[in-house]
mmCIF file of C-alpha atoms in Angstrom:
data_model
loop_
_atom_site.group_PDB
_atom_site.id
_atom_site.type_symbol
_atom_site.label_atom_id
_atom_site.label_comp_id
_atom_site.label_asym_id
_atom_site.label_seq_id
_atom_site.Cartn_x
_atom_site.Cartn_y
_atom_site.Cartn_z
ATOM 1 C CA ASP A 1 -45.369 -14.286 8.544
ATOM 2 C CA VAL A 2 -42.302 -12.242 8.126
ATOM 3 C CA GLN A 3 -39.099 -14.281 6.727
ATOM 4 C CA LEU A 4 -35.762 -13.153 5.925
ATOM 5 C CA LEU A 5 -33.416 -15.314 3.923
ATOM 6 C CA GLU A 6 -29.788 -14.610 3.590
ATOM 7 C CA SER A 7 -27.437 -15.972 1.045
ATOM 8 C CA GLY A 8 -23.970 -15.391 -0.376
ATOM 9 C CA GLY A 9 -21.943 -16.761 2.349
ATOM 10 C CA GLY A 10 -18.902 -18.850 1.920
ATOM 11 C CA LEU A 11 -15.137 -19.399 1.923
ATOM 12 C CA VAL A 12 -13.189 -16.411 0.700
ATOM 13 C CA GLN A 13 -9.358 -15.777 1.209
ATOM 14 C CA PRO A 14 -7.979 -12.736 3.206
ATOM 15 C CA GLY A 15 -8.286 -9.615 1.000
ATOM 16 C CA GLY A 16 -11.170 -10.994 -0.927
ATOM 17 C CA SER A 17 -14.758 -9.787 -1.441
ATOM 18 C CA LEU A 18 -18.087 -11.177 -1.082
ATOM 19 C CA ARG A 19 -21.651 -9.837 -1.363
ATOM 20 C CA LEU A 20 -24.506 -10.852 0.849
ATOM 21 C CA SER A 21 -27.980 -10.983 -0.097
ATOM 22 C CA CYS A 22 -31.080 -10.852 1.942
ATOM 23 C CA VAL A 23 -34.759 -11.396 0.719
ATOM 24 C CA PRO A 24 -37.651 -10.557 3.140
ATOM 25 C CA SER A 25 -40.927 -11.789 2.692
ATOM 26 C CA GLY A 26 -44.355 -10.987 4.318
ATOM 27 C CA ILE A 27 -43.753 -7.266 4.485
ATOM 28 C CA THR A 28 -43.806 -4.237 2.079
ATOM 29 C CA PHE A 29 -39.906 -4.031 1.734
ATOM 30 C CA ARG A 30 -39.583 -0.380 0.777
ATOM 31 C CA ASN A 31 -41.359 0.596 4.278
ATOM 32 C CA TYR A 32 -38.687 -0.853 6.392
ATOM 33 C CA ALA A 33 -35.090 -0.414 7.406
ATOM 34 C CA PHE A 34 -32.853 -3.195 7.819
ATOM 35 C CA SER A 35 -29.696 -4.129 9.621
ATOM 36 C CA TRP A 36 -26.770 -6.732 9.228
ATOM 37 C CA ILE A 37 -25.595 -8.113 12.310
ATOM 38 C CA ARG A 38 -22.843 -10.941 12.774
ATOM 39 C CA GLN A 39 -21.670 -13.519 15.305
ATOM 40 C CA ALA A 40 -18.189 -14.862 15.178
ATOM 41 C CA PRO A 41 -18.087 -18.547 16.055
ATOM 42 C CA GLY A 42 -18.699 -19.107 19.920
ATOM 43 C CA LYS A 43 -18.856 -15.247 20.344
ATOM 44 C CA GLY A 44 -21.559 -12.794 20.995
ATOM 45 C CA LEU A 45 -23.456 -10.390 18.589
ATOM 46 C CA GLU A 46 -22.227 -7.554 16.671
ATOM 47 C CA TRP A 47 -24.308 -4.988 14.939
ATOM 48 C CA LEU A 48 -22.608 -3.832 11.577
ATOM 49 C CA SER A 49 -24.884 -1.630 9.531
ATOM 50 C CA ALA A 50 -28.161 -0.534 8.837
ATOM 51 C CA ILE A 51 -30.037 1.182 5.863
ATOM 52 C CA SER A 52 -33.138 3.171 5.793
ATOM 53 C CA GLY A 53 -36.293 2.249 3.907
ATOM 54 C CA SER A 54 -35.254 4.533 0.923
ATOM 55 C CA GLY A 55 -31.644 3.650 1.070
ATOM 56 C CA GLY A 56 -30.606 7.233 1.471
ATOM 57 C CA ASN A 57 -29.343 6.669 5.109
ATOM 58 C CA THR A 58 -26.844 4.174 5.940
ATOM 59 C CA TYR A 59 -24.777 3.540 9.227
ATOM 60 C CA TYR A 60 -21.864 1.439 9.981
ATOM 61 C CA ALA A 61 -19.996 0.225 12.980
ATOM 62 C CA ASP A 62 -16.376 1.323 13.079
ATOM 63 C CA SER A 63 -14.936 -2.155 12.450
ATOM 64 C CA VAL A 64 -16.411 -2.334 8.865
ATOM 65 C CA ARG A 65 -16.736 1.287 7.885
ATOM 66 C CA GLY A 66 -14.725 1.611 4.646
ATOM 67 C CA ARG A 67 -14.665 -1.949 3.743
ATOM 68 C CA PHE A 68 -18.533 -2.965 3.914
ATOM 69 C CA THR A 69 -21.271 -1.378 2.117
ATOM 70 C CA VAL A 70 -24.945 -1.794 2.759
ATOM 71 C CA SER A 71 -27.362 -1.174 -0.191
ATOM 72 C CA ARG A 72 -30.760 -2.146 -1.208
ATOM 73 C CA ASP A 73 -32.768 -2.568 -4.396
ATOM 74 C CA ASN A 74 -36.467 -1.730 -3.636
ATOM 75 C CA SER A 75 -37.522 -2.922 -7.004
ATOM 76 C CA LYS A 76 -36.150 -6.225 -6.395
ATOM 77 C CA ASN A 77 -36.857 -6.460 -2.715
ATOM 78 C CA ARG A 78 -33.447 -7.183 -1.891
ATOM 79 C CA LEU A 79 -30.952 -6.085 0.658
ATOM 80 C CA TYR A 80 -27.142 -6.381 0.209
ATOM 81 C CA LEU A 81 -23.931 -6.365 2.273
ATOM 82 C CA GLN A 82 -20.800 -5.647 -0.016
ATOM 83 C CA MET A 83 -17.764 -6.979 2.034
ATOM 84 C CA ASN A 84 -14.302 -6.049 0.558
ATOM 85 C CA ASN A 85 -10.853 -6.393 1.977
ATOM 86 C CA LEU A 86 -11.975 -9.140 4.222
ATOM 87 C CA ARG A 87 -9.995 -10.401 7.165
ATOM 88 C CA ALA A 88 -9.833 -13.511 9.237
ATOM 89 C CA GLU A 89 -11.704 -11.627 12.046
ATOM 90 C CA ASP A 90 -14.605 -11.353 9.579
ATOM 91 C CA THR A 91 -15.292 -14.958 9.866
ATOM 92 C CA ALA A 92 -18.801 -15.059 11.024
ATOM 93 C CA VAL A 93 -22.416 -16.146 10.736
ATOM 94 C CA TYR A 94 -23.993 -12.912 9.028
ATOM 95 C CA PHE A 95 -27.592 -12.041 9.824
ATOM 96 C CA CYS A 96 -29.994 -9.585 8.210
ATOM 97 C CA ALA A 97 -32.687 -8.235 10.405
ATOM 98 C CA LYS A 98 -35.730 -6.119 10.049
ATOM 99 C CA ASP A 99 -35.570 -2.558 11.383
ATOM 100 C CA ASN A 100 -32.485 -0.598 11.818
ATOM 101 C CA MET A 101 -32.087 -0.536 15.686
ATOM 102 C CA VAL A 102 -34.255 -2.989 17.303
ATOM 103 C CA ALA A 103 -34.009 -6.352 15.384
ATOM 104 C CA SER A 104 -37.604 -7.428 15.395
ATOM 105 C CA TYR A 105 -37.179 -10.194 12.860
ATOM 106 C CA TRP A 106 -33.957 -12.175 11.904
ATOM 107 C CA GLY A 107 -32.976 -14.349 8.942
ATOM 108 C CA GLN A 108 -31.193 -17.732 9.736
ATOM 109 C CA GLY A 109 -27.882 -16.383 9.071
ATOM 110 C CA THR A 110 -25.217 -17.265 6.260
ATOM 111 C CA LEU A 111 -21.665 -18.481 7.222
ATOM 112 C CA VAL A 112 -18.669 -16.339 5.900
ATOM 113 C CA THR A 113 -15.282 -17.985 6.471
ATOM 114 C CA VAL A 114 -12.199 -15.989 5.678
ATOM 115 C CA SER A 115 -9.305 -18.227 5.288
ATOM 116 C CA SER A 116 -6.307 -18.934 3.039
ATOM 117 C CA ASP B 1 -19.227 4.064 20.977
ATOM 118 C CA ILE B 2 -21.481 2.980 23.943
ATOM 119 C CA LEU B 3 -20.053 0.036 25.898
ATOM 120 C CA MET B 4 -22.628 -2.621 27.243
ATOM 121 C CA THR B 5 -21.801 -4.952 30.031
ATOM 122 C CA GLN B 6 -23.943 -7.918 31.377
ATOM 123 C CA SER B 7 -23.685 -9.879 34.504
ATOM 124 C CA PRO B 8 -23.478 -12.597 35.309
ATOM 125 C CA SER B 9 -21.802 -14.043 32.337
ATOM 126 C CA THR B 10 -23.322 -17.353 33.273
ATOM 127 C CA LEU B 11 -26.153 -18.254 35.454
ATOM 128 C CA SER B 12 -27.186 -21.634 36.841
ATOM 129 C CA ALA B 13 -30.795 -22.076 37.758
ATOM 130 C CA SER B 14 -33.755 -24.566 38.030
ATOM 131 C CA VAL B 15 -37.183 -24.740 36.600
ATOM 132 C CA GLY B 16 -39.300 -22.636 38.516
ATOM 133 C CA ASP B 17 -36.612 -20.245 39.575
ATOM 134 C CA ARG B 18 -36.877 -16.509 39.356
ATOM 135 C CA VAL B 19 -33.832 -14.916 37.792
ATOM 136 C CA THR B 20 -32.301 -11.648 36.979
ATOM 137 C CA ILE B 21 -29.880 -10.616 34.547
ATOM 138 C CA THR B 22 -28.274 -7.102 34.596
ATOM 139 C CA CYS B 23 -27.088 -4.914 31.796
ATOM 140 C CA ARG B 24 -25.098 -1.568 32.221
ATOM 141 C CA ALA B 25 -24.466 1.029 29.703
ATOM 142 C CA SER B 26 -21.257 3.169 29.640
ATOM 143 C CA GLN B 27 -23.699 6.025 29.288
ATOM 144 C CA ARG B 28 -27.000 7.203 29.723
ATOM 145 C CA ILE B 29 -29.157 5.624 26.981
ATOM 146 C CA SER B 30 -32.657 6.723 28.344
ATOM 147 C CA ASN B 31 -34.719 3.742 27.913
ATOM 148 C CA TRP B 32 -33.553 2.668 24.539
ATOM 149 C CA LEU B 33 -32.781 -0.811 25.403
ATOM 150 C CA ALA B 34 -33.880 -4.277 24.023
ATOM 151 C CA TRP B 35 -33.225 -7.796 25.275
ATOM 152 C CA TYR B 36 -32.805 -10.947 22.905
ATOM 153 C CA GLN B 37 -32.772 -14.556 23.582
ATOM 154 C CA GLN B 38 -30.649 -17.069 21.575
ATOM 155 C CA LYS B 39 -30.600 -20.816 21.453
ATOM 156 C CA PRO B 40 -27.587 -22.780 19.935
ATOM 157 C CA GLY B 41 -27.515 -22.756 16.128
ATOM 158 C CA LYS B 42 -30.419 -20.538 15.985
ATOM 159 C CA ALA B 43 -30.980 -16.586 15.134
ATOM 160 C CA PRO B 44 -31.672 -14.485 18.216
ATOM 161 C CA LYS B 45 -35.284 -13.578 19.121
ATOM 162 C CA LEU B 46 -36.443 -10.126 20.216
ATOM 163 C CA LEU B 47 -38.158 -10.299 23.603
ATOM 164 C CA ILE B 48 -38.052 -6.721 24.949
ATOM 165 C CA TYR B 49 -37.781 -3.412 23.497
ATOM 166 C CA LYS B 50 -37.818 0.100 25.058
ATOM 167 C CA THR B 51 -36.703 -1.401 28.456
ATOM 168 C CA SER B 52 -39.997 -3.068 29.421
ATOM 169 C CA THR B 53 -42.295 -3.498 26.318
ATOM 170 C CA LEU B 54 -42.759 -7.026 25.723
ATOM 171 C CA GLU B 55 -42.619 -8.127 21.972
ATOM 172 C CA SER B 56 -45.855 -9.757 20.678
ATOM 173 C CA GLY B 57 -46.038 -13.437 21.638
ATOM 174 C CA VAL B 58 -43.440 -13.280 24.376
ATOM 175 C CA PRO B 59 -44.667 -14.923 27.628
ATOM 176 C CA SER B 60 -45.340 -12.718 30.512
ATOM 177 C CA ARG B 61 -42.939 -14.206 32.969
ATOM 178 C CA PHE B 62 -40.359 -12.211 31.044
ATOM 179 C CA SER B 63 -39.919 -8.519 32.302
ATOM 180 C CA GLY B 64 -37.596 -5.819 31.874
ATOM 181 C CA SER B 65 -36.832 -2.613 33.888
ATOM 182 C CA GLY B 66 -34.272 0.201 34.239
ATOM 183 C CA SER B 67 -33.355 3.608 32.998
ATOM 184 C CA GLY B 68 -30.394 5.535 32.260
ATOM 185 C CA THR B 69 -27.373 3.236 32.584
ATOM 186 C CA GLU B 70 -28.695 0.138 34.625
ATOM 187 C CA PHE B 71 -31.177 -2.387 33.263
ATOM 188 C CA THR B 72 -32.615 -5.751 34.157
ATOM 189 C CA LEU B 73 -34.184 -8.657 32.630
ATOM 190 C CA THR B 74 -36.353 -11.026 34.778
ATOM 191 C CA ILE B 75 -37.608 -14.114 34.172
ATOM 192 C CA ASN B 76 -40.271 -15.465 36.758
ATOM 193 C CA SER B 77 -40.859 -19.142 36.912
ATOM 194 C CA LEU B 78 -38.175 -20.414 34.861
ATOM 195 C CA GLN B 79 -39.427 -22.816 31.978
ATOM 196 C CA PRO B 80 -37.454 -25.666 30.244
ATOM 197 C CA ASP B 81 -37.561 -23.648 27.149
ATOM 198 C CA ASP B 82 -35.966 -20.531 28.808
ATOM 199 C CA PHE B 83 -32.397 -21.992 28.916
ATOM 200 C CA ALA B 84 -30.641 -19.933 26.412
ATOM 201 C CA THR B 85 -28.183 -17.006 26.014
ATOM 202 C CA TYR B 86 -29.576 -13.546 26.557
ATOM 203 C CA TYR B 87 -28.246 -10.219 24.876
ATOM 204 C CA CYS B 88 -29.022 -6.858 25.747
ATOM 205 C CA GLN B 89 -28.808 -4.077 23.175
ATOM 206 C CA GLN B 90 -28.608 -0.425 23.122
ATOM 207 C CA TYR B 91 -30.121 1.643 20.570
ATOM 208 C CA GLU B 92 -29.871 5.275 21.877
ATOM 209 C CA ASN B 93 -27.501 6.068 18.939
ATOM 210 C CA TYR B 94 -25.436 4.315 16.300
ATOM 211 C CA PRO B 95 -23.645 2.035 16.229
ATOM 212 C CA CYS B 96 -26.144 -0.225 18.271
ATOM 213 C CA THR B 97 -24.045 -2.352 20.609
ATOM 214 C CA PHE B 98 -24.748 -5.382 22.333
ATOM 215 C CA GLY B 99 -23.721 -6.863 25.565
ATOM 216 C CA PRO B 100 -21.331 -9.773 25.742
ATOM 217 C CA GLY B 101 -24.265 -12.151 26.629
ATOM 218 C CA THR B 102 -25.462 -14.017 29.621
ATOM 219 C CA LYS B 103 -25.810 -17.969 29.523
ATOM 220 C CA LEU B 104 -28.673 -19.221 31.469
ATOM 221 C CA GLU B 105 -27.855 -22.854 32.237
ATOM 222 C CA MET B 106 -29.795 -25.553 33.980
ATOM 223 C CA LYS B 107 -28.369 -26.355 37.489
#
């Protein structure tokens, strides 16, 4: 069974930073691209970023380009989302998902709250 | 960026009904469209990709169609488990954008 487990969410002040992690299981990690998608409270889904299996190709939504960085460590089977200069509007549940475009499997999400 | 719209935003229906949700793209996306189902407090679940290909394990009462800029998700014979919010997503190019969602509620 494919499972993805996110961690690293929490409360952070505006302008602060946070790093999310995602650990997939049940798959050969390095063979797959992954995405990050978020959902603000009571709102719809927003695709944020994707990374290729090698990590050599990354993609971002305009709303986070320059502030967020996706990366992966294939030796540790971990996916990351480094989030800098956080704003109140970044408050959301952040999901990691298998595959870079069609999200075939999703984690349960981790909540990020940006507030003073 | 490609803008996705969905209609209706809310749909009231009863068990056994046939319902259709429409998704429109601001530019042609060929058949690079997916549909997801989300229940409150849960992660979305992939239902359909490439417009009409059912993800493994998804009941056959779900179907998708369309091309270009207009797409539909149809659910035949609604079941109690189908009441949820449905999102379309284009993946013609990055960024992959989602529609705003259609909440399917019980009449």
